[in-house]
Amino acid sequence: MIYTCTLNPSIDYIMHVDGFQSGGLTRSNKTFYYPGGKGINVSRVMERLGVSTIALGYIGNFTGQFIINSLEQEGIKHNFIETGDYTRINVKLKGEQESEINGPGPNVSELQLTQLLDQVRSLHEEDFLILAGSVPSSMPKDFYNQIADICAQKNIPLVADTSGDALRQLLGKEVFFLKPNEHELGELFDTTISSVEDAAYYARKLVEQGAKHVIVSMGGKGAVYVDRDHKFYANVPKGEVKNSVGAGDSVVSGFIAGLSQGKSVEEAFRDGVATGSATAFQDDLCQKEDADHLKEEIKISPII
């Protein structure tokens, strides 16, 4: 079974506005409410790709119940830990520019920390754990490190999609898959990633430090895949970017779904790029047919 874990989920409240003015009245012309959080996005997309998951993480109060109801309507299983605290609401303003206002994370108790660690300890070698998103300020800063150690001890394949200190903690750990974007990768090595070759070079360093698979997403410049035996570049299909929220999560979904279905790393990489692009080109996360349509436009080429 594939498990996703979202420590800091949210309701994503998306508002389309014209002529936003700070300090004045702005009326939204279109609004959407979605269950949010990187791991939750992965579960939603993988379900649409025909791969079942179980969503783990922290949830609370009536805002948390909205997420539970939404996932159940999509047929997604879950085993959340109830915090009693409100699940945050993140406001995404979409106009000439895209702005975000993210709410605070939950207050997580020592008991609730232990409950989540016990859930991870109950997994088996044949399971996958996809750990995605930020760590709430109420949790230990080394929590990703703790999860990685448990997964290493139990031979549980760990997929991580995060940034900053949480990502840095995973350097040197045996991680099945990492997906930094070009900026996150540059921050790790105190450099600027300005080319495909740069991305491949530093992605290989992640592989040398313990990651089995690495994809570096580079926005409109494409994506790079590296493991011990391969270095691939993928272009991105043409389209109008409408949604940056969830595109990176969809890359993770497409790649892991492809591998779980027995595809080669090259084809799984194509699936990841197609799925991420399909999400970027619409207001919500993509459907399978959207990603399938875009695969024809994606060329995978070796990096020499």
Short mmCIF file of C-alpha atoms in Angstrom, two decimals:
data_model
loop_
_atom_site.label_atom_id
_atom_site.label_comp_id
_atom_site.label_asym_id
_atom_site.label_seq_id
_atom_site.Cartn_x
_atom_site.Cartn_y
_atom_site.Cartn_z
CA MET A 1 0.00 0.00 0.00
CA ILE A 2 1.07 3.57 -0.66
CA TYR A 3 0.67 5.95 2.28
CA THR A 4 0.85 9.72 2.05
CA CYS A 5 1.57 11.86 5.09
CA THR A 6 0.63 15.53 5.40
CA LEU A 7 1.71 17.05 8.70
CA ASN A 8 0.27 20.47 7.89
CA PRO A 9 -2.90 20.07 5.75
CA SER A 10 -5.19 22.91 4.79
CA ILE A 11 -8.31 24.02 3.05
CA ASP A 12 -7.10 25.83 -0.04
CA TYR A 13 -9.51 28.73 -0.61
CA ILE A 14 -8.85 29.98 -4.14
CA MET A 15 -10.21 33.40 -5.09
CA HIS A 16 -10.04 34.84 -8.60
CA VAL A 17 -9.94 38.64 -8.40
CA ASP A 18 -9.59 41.54 -10.83
CA GLY A 19 -7.55 44.56 -9.81
CA PHE A 20 -6.69 43.56 -6.24
CA GLN A 21 -5.97 46.62 -4.09
CA SER A 22 -4.40 46.38 -0.66
CA GLY A 23 -6.44 48.30 1.92
CA GLY A 24 -9.55 48.52 -0.27
CA LEU A 25 -12.54 46.36 -1.17
CA THR A 26 -11.91 43.70 -3.80
CA ARG A 27 -14.69 41.37 -4.92
CA SER A 28 -13.90 37.89 -6.07
CA ASN A 29 -15.51 36.77 -9.32
CA LYS A 30 -14.86 33.05 -8.82
CA THR A 31 -14.00 30.93 -5.76
CA PHE A 32 -13.05 27.31 -5.12
CA TYR A 33 -12.46 25.25 -1.98
CA TYR A 34 -10.16 22.23 -2.07
CA PRO A 35 -8.59 19.88 0.48
CA GLY A 36 -4.95 21.00 0.49
CA GLY A 37 -1.50 19.96 1.61
CA LYS A 38 1.18 18.32 -0.50
CA GLY A 39 0.57 14.75 0.65
CA ILE A 40 -3.18 15.15 0.27
CA ASN A 41 -2.65 16.46 -3.25
CA VAL A 42 -0.56 13.37 -4.02
CA SER A 43 -3.35 11.10 -2.77
CA ARG A 44 -5.95 12.93 -4.85
CA VAL A 45 -3.93 12.75 -8.05
CA MET A 46 -2.88 9.13 -7.57
CA GLU A 47 -6.52 8.14 -7.07
CA ARG A 48 -7.29 9.78 -10.42
CA LEU A 49 -4.42 7.83 -11.96
CA GLY A 50 -5.93 4.57 -10.72
CA VAL A 51 -3.57 4.00 -7.77
CA SER A 52 -5.03 3.80 -4.26
CA THR A 53 -3.42 5.40 -1.21
CA ILE A 54 -4.14 5.90 2.46
CA ALA A 55 -3.74 9.49 3.68
CA LEU A 56 -2.08 10.05 7.06
CA GLY A 57 -1.41 13.23 9.02
CA TYR A 58 -3.06 15.65 11.41
CA ILE A 59 -6.57 17.01 11.08
CA GLY A 60 -8.85 19.00 13.34
CA ASN A 61 -12.26 20.55 13.97
CA PHE A 62 -14.83 21.46 11.28
CA THR A 63 -12.17 22.59 8.81
CA GLY A 64 -10.53 19.19 9.15
CA GLN A 65 -13.91 17.52 8.67
CA PHE A 66 -14.24 19.34 5.33
CA ILE A 67 -11.02 17.64 4.20
CA ILE A 68 -12.21 14.24 5.39
CA ASN A 69 -15.55 14.65 3.62
CA SER A 70 -13.86 15.79 0.41
CA LEU A 71 -11.45 12.84 0.36
CA GLU A 72 -14.21 10.35 1.07
CA GLN A 73 -16.23 11.76 -1.83
CA GLU A 74 -13.22 10.99 -4.05
CA GLY A 75 -12.90 7.46 -2.66
CA ILE A 76 -9.63 8.14 -0.82
CA LYS A 77 -8.96 6.21 2.36
CA HIS A 78 -7.47 7.98 5.36
CA ASN A 79 -6.27 7.42 8.91
CA PHE A 80 -5.79 10.95 10.22
CA ILE A 81 -4.95 11.84 13.81
CA GLU A 82 -7.42 14.30 15.33
CA THR A 83 -5.70 17.23 17.03
CA GLY A 84 -8.76 19.11 18.31
CA ASP A 85 -7.21 22.21 16.73
CA TYR A 86 -8.50 23.91 13.59
CA THR A 87 -6.99 22.73 10.33
CA ARG A 88 -5.61 25.86 8.69
CA ILE A 89 -7.10 27.74 5.73
CA ASN A 90 -4.77 28.99 3.00
CA VAL A 91 -6.04 31.79 0.77
CA LYS A 92 -4.78 31.88 -2.82
CA LEU A 93 -5.50 35.14 -4.66
CA LYS A 94 -5.37 34.78 -8.43
CA GLY A 95 -5.34 37.93 -10.53
CA GLU A 96 -2.69 39.60 -12.63
CA GLN A 97 -0.31 38.11 -10.07
CA GLU A 98 -0.74 35.14 -7.75
CA SER A 99 -0.57 35.81 -4.00
CA GLU A 100 -0.93 33.49 -1.02
CA ILE A 101 -1.85 33.93 2.64
CA ASN A 102 -1.21 30.72 4.58
CA GLY A 103 -2.77 30.05 7.97
CA PRO A 104 -0.85 28.72 11.00
CA GLY A 105 -0.33 25.00 11.46
CA PRO A 106 -1.84 22.83 14.20
CA ASN A 107 -0.65 22.49 17.78
CA VAL A 108 0.54 18.89 17.96
CA SER A 109 0.95 17.22 21.35
CA GLU A 110 3.58 14.68 22.41
CA LEU A 111 0.90 11.98 22.38
CA GLN A 112 -0.08 12.86 18.82
CA LEU A 113 3.58 12.83 17.76
CA THR A 114 3.92 9.33 19.20
CA GLN A 115 0.73 8.18 17.46
CA LEU A 116 2.08 9.20 14.05
CA LEU A 117 5.47 7.60 14.66
CA ASP A 118 3.68 4.39 15.67
CA GLN A 119 1.69 4.50 12.42
CA VAL A 120 4.95 4.66 10.48
CA ARG A 121 6.43 1.80 12.51
CA SER A 122 3.42 -0.33 11.55
CA LEU A 123 4.27 -0.13 7.83
CA HIS A 124 6.04 -2.93 5.96
CA GLU A 125 8.76 -3.28 3.30
CA GLU A 126 6.20 -3.61 0.53
CA ASP A 127 4.57 -0.29 1.49
CA PHE A 128 5.58 3.20 0.37
CA LEU A 129 5.50 6.31 2.55
CA ILE A 130 5.21 9.65 0.75
CA LEU A 131 6.09 12.43 3.20
CA ALA A 132 5.25 15.80 1.71
CA GLY A 133 5.01 19.40 2.83
CA SER A 134 6.09 21.53 5.75
CA VAL A 135 6.50 20.68 9.44
CA PRO A 136 4.22 22.64 11.81
CA SER A 137 6.11 24.91 14.21
CA SER A 138 4.73 22.95 17.18
CA MET A 139 6.54 19.79 16.07
CA PRO A 140 10.24 18.92 16.51
CA LYS A 141 12.37 20.42 13.76
CA ASP A 142 14.03 17.04 13.19
CA PHE A 143 10.75 15.18 12.63
CA TYR A 144 11.56 14.31 8.99
CA ASN A 145 14.84 12.90 10.27
CA GLN A 146 12.99 10.73 12.79
CA ILE A 147 10.67 9.41 10.08
CA ALA A 148 13.61 8.69 7.76
CA ASP A 149 15.40 6.71 10.47
CA ILE A 150 12.33 4.55 11.13
CA CYS A 151 11.90 3.89 7.41
CA ALA A 152 15.58 2.95 7.06
CA GLN A 153 15.37 0.54 10.01
CA LYS A 154 12.28 -1.16 8.57
CA ASN A 155 13.31 -0.98 4.87
CA ILE A 156 10.24 1.12 4.05
CA PRO A 157 10.71 3.10 0.82
CA LEU A 158 10.47 6.79 1.75
CA VAL A 159 9.47 9.46 -0.76
CA ALA A 160 10.02 13.05 0.39
CA ASP A 161 8.83 16.29 -1.20
CA THR A 162 9.78 19.18 1.03
CA SER A 163 12.21 22.08 1.26
CA GLY A 164 14.52 24.01 3.56
CA ASP A 165 15.66 22.41 6.82
CA ALA A 166 13.31 19.45 6.41
CA LEU A 167 14.94 18.58 3.07
CA ARG A 168 18.43 19.22 4.42
CA GLN A 169 17.80 16.68 7.20
CA LEU A 170 17.45 13.97 4.57
CA LEU A 171 20.91 14.44 3.09
CA GLY A 172 22.88 11.27 3.69
CA LYS A 173 19.72 9.25 4.39
CA GLU A 174 18.55 6.30 2.32
CA VAL A 175 15.55 7.86 0.58
CA PHE A 176 13.70 6.22 -2.28
CA PHE A 177 12.78 9.46 -4.09
CA LEU A 178 13.42 13.19 -3.69
CA LYS A 179 11.82 15.91 -5.81
CA PRO A 180 13.33 19.33 -5.18
CA ASN A 181 12.70 22.17 -7.60
CA GLU A 182 15.68 24.06 -9.00
CA HIS A 183 15.57 26.71 -6.24
CA GLU A 184 15.34 24.16 -3.41
CA LEU A 185 18.22 22.18 -4.92
CA GLY A 186 20.32 25.33 -5.19
CA GLU A 187 19.65 26.22 -1.55
CA LEU A 188 20.83 22.77 -0.45
CA PHE A 189 24.24 23.29 -2.04
CA ASP A 190 24.47 27.07 -1.61
CA THR A 191 24.51 27.68 -5.35
CA THR A 192 22.29 28.78 -8.24
CA ILE A 193 20.89 26.18 -10.63
CA SER A 194 20.88 27.94 -13.98
CA SER A 195 20.97 25.08 -16.49
CA VAL A 196 19.93 21.50 -17.08
CA GLU A 197 23.55 20.46 -16.61
CA ASP A 198 23.67 22.18 -13.21
CA ALA A 199 20.49 20.39 -12.15
CA ALA A 200 21.86 17.01 -13.24
CA TYR A 201 25.19 17.61 -11.49
CA TYR A 202 23.67 18.47 -8.12
CA ALA A 203 20.93 15.85 -8.42
CA ARG A 204 23.71 13.27 -8.83
CA LYS A 205 25.18 14.53 -5.55
CA LEU A 206 21.85 13.71 -3.86
CA VAL A 207 22.04 10.21 -5.35
CA GLU A 208 25.60 9.82 -4.08
CA GLN A 209 24.35 10.81 -0.61
CA GLY A 210 21.64 8.16 -0.48
CA ALA A 211 18.67 9.07 -2.70
CA LYS A 212 17.70 6.32 -5.16
CA HIS A 213 15.69 8.52 -7.54
CA VAL A 214 15.78 12.31 -7.95
CA ILE A 215 13.62 14.57 -10.13
CA VAL A 216 14.41 18.27 -10.30
CA SER A 217 11.47 20.33 -11.56
CA MET A 218 12.51 23.50 -13.39
CA GLY A 219 9.19 25.11 -14.34
CA GLY A 220 9.03 26.08 -17.99
CA LYS A 221 12.61 24.87 -18.52
CA GLY A 222 11.59 21.24 -18.07
CA ALA A 223 12.71 18.61 -15.59
CA VAL A 224 15.72 16.42 -14.88
CA TYR A 225 15.79 12.82 -13.65
CA VAL A 226 18.88 11.20 -12.12
CA ASP A 227 19.67 7.84 -10.55
CA ARG A 228 22.91 5.86 -10.38
CA ASP A 229 22.55 4.65 -13.97
CA HIS A 230 20.60 7.38 -15.79
CA LYS A 231 20.44 11.11 -16.39
CA PHE A 232 17.40 12.25 -18.38
CA TYR A 233 15.97 15.58 -19.44
CA ALA A 234 12.27 16.14 -20.21
CA ASN A 235 10.79 19.17 -21.92
CA VAL A 236 7.42 20.45 -20.77
CA PRO A 237 4.46 20.64 -23.16
CA LYS A 238 3.11 23.97 -24.29
CA GLY A 239 0.22 25.45 -22.37
CA GLU A 240 -0.97 28.37 -20.27
CA VAL A 241 0.01 28.01 -16.63
CA LYS A 242 -3.09 28.61 -14.52
CA ASN A 243 -2.20 26.80 -11.32
CA SER A 244 1.18 26.49 -9.61
CA VAL A 245 -0.43 24.89 -6.55
CA GLY A 246 -0.14 21.11 -6.75
CA ALA A 247 1.95 20.89 -9.92
CA GLY A 248 5.03 19.62 -8.09
CA ASP A 249 2.89 17.23 -6.03
CA SER A 250 1.48 15.88 -9.29
CA VAL A 251 5.00 15.14 -10.56
CA VAL A 252 5.49 12.94 -7.49
CA SER A 253 2.10 11.28 -8.09
CA GLY A 254 2.77 10.50 -11.73
CA PHE A 255 6.26 9.15 -11.12
CA ILE A 256 5.36 6.88 -8.18
CA ALA A 257 2.15 5.74 -9.88
CA GLY A 258 4.18 4.80 -12.96
CA LEU A 259 6.73 2.81 -10.96
CA SER A 260 3.98 1.06 -8.99
CA GLN A 261 2.46 -0.02 -12.30
CA GLY A 262 5.73 -1.63 -13.40
CA LYS A 263 6.92 1.04 -15.82
CA SER A 264 10.57 1.84 -16.48
CA VAL A 265 12.10 4.87 -14.81
CA GLU A 266 12.08 6.66 -18.17
CA GLU A 267 8.35 6.11 -18.68
CA ALA A 268 7.58 6.90 -15.04
CA PHE A 269 9.53 10.15 -15.45
CA ARG A 270 7.43 10.98 -18.51
CA ASP A 271 4.28 10.24 -16.51
CA GLY A 272 5.45 12.55 -13.72
CA VAL A 273 6.19 15.45 -16.05
CA ALA A 274 2.89 14.98 -17.92
CA THR A 275 0.89 14.84 -14.70
CA GLY A 276 2.59 17.93 -13.27
CA SER A 277 2.06 19.86 -16.49
CA ALA A 278 -1.59 18.84 -16.70
CA THR A 279 -2.21 20.22 -13.21
CA ALA A 280 -0.36 23.46 -14.02
CA PHE A 281 -2.62 24.07 -17.02
CA GLN A 282 -5.92 24.05 -15.11
CA ASP A 283 -7.52 25.39 -11.93
CA ASP A 284 -7.62 22.08 -10.06
CA LEU A 285 -5.49 18.96 -9.93
CA CYS A 286 -5.41 17.04 -13.19
CA GLN A 287 -7.46 14.10 -14.37
CA LYS A 288 -5.81 11.03 -15.91
CA GLU A 289 -6.99 11.84 -19.44
CA ASP A 290 -5.36 15.29 -19.23
CA ALA A 291 -1.98 13.77 -18.35
CA ASP A 292 -2.30 11.00 -20.97
CA HIS A 293 -2.95 13.59 -23.67
CA LEU A 294 0.21 15.55 -22.80
CA LYS A 295 2.54 12.53 -22.82
CA GLU A 296 2.73 12.68 -26.60
CA GLU A 297 4.37 16.13 -26.39
CA ILE A 298 7.07 15.13 -23.92
CA LYS A 299 10.44 13.99 -25.24
CA ILE A 300 12.85 12.26 -22.88
CA SER A 301 16.52 12.63 -23.85
CA PRO A 302 19.72 11.48 -22.11
CA ILE A 303 21.98 14.10 -20.55
CA ILE A 304 25.56 13.57 -21.66
#
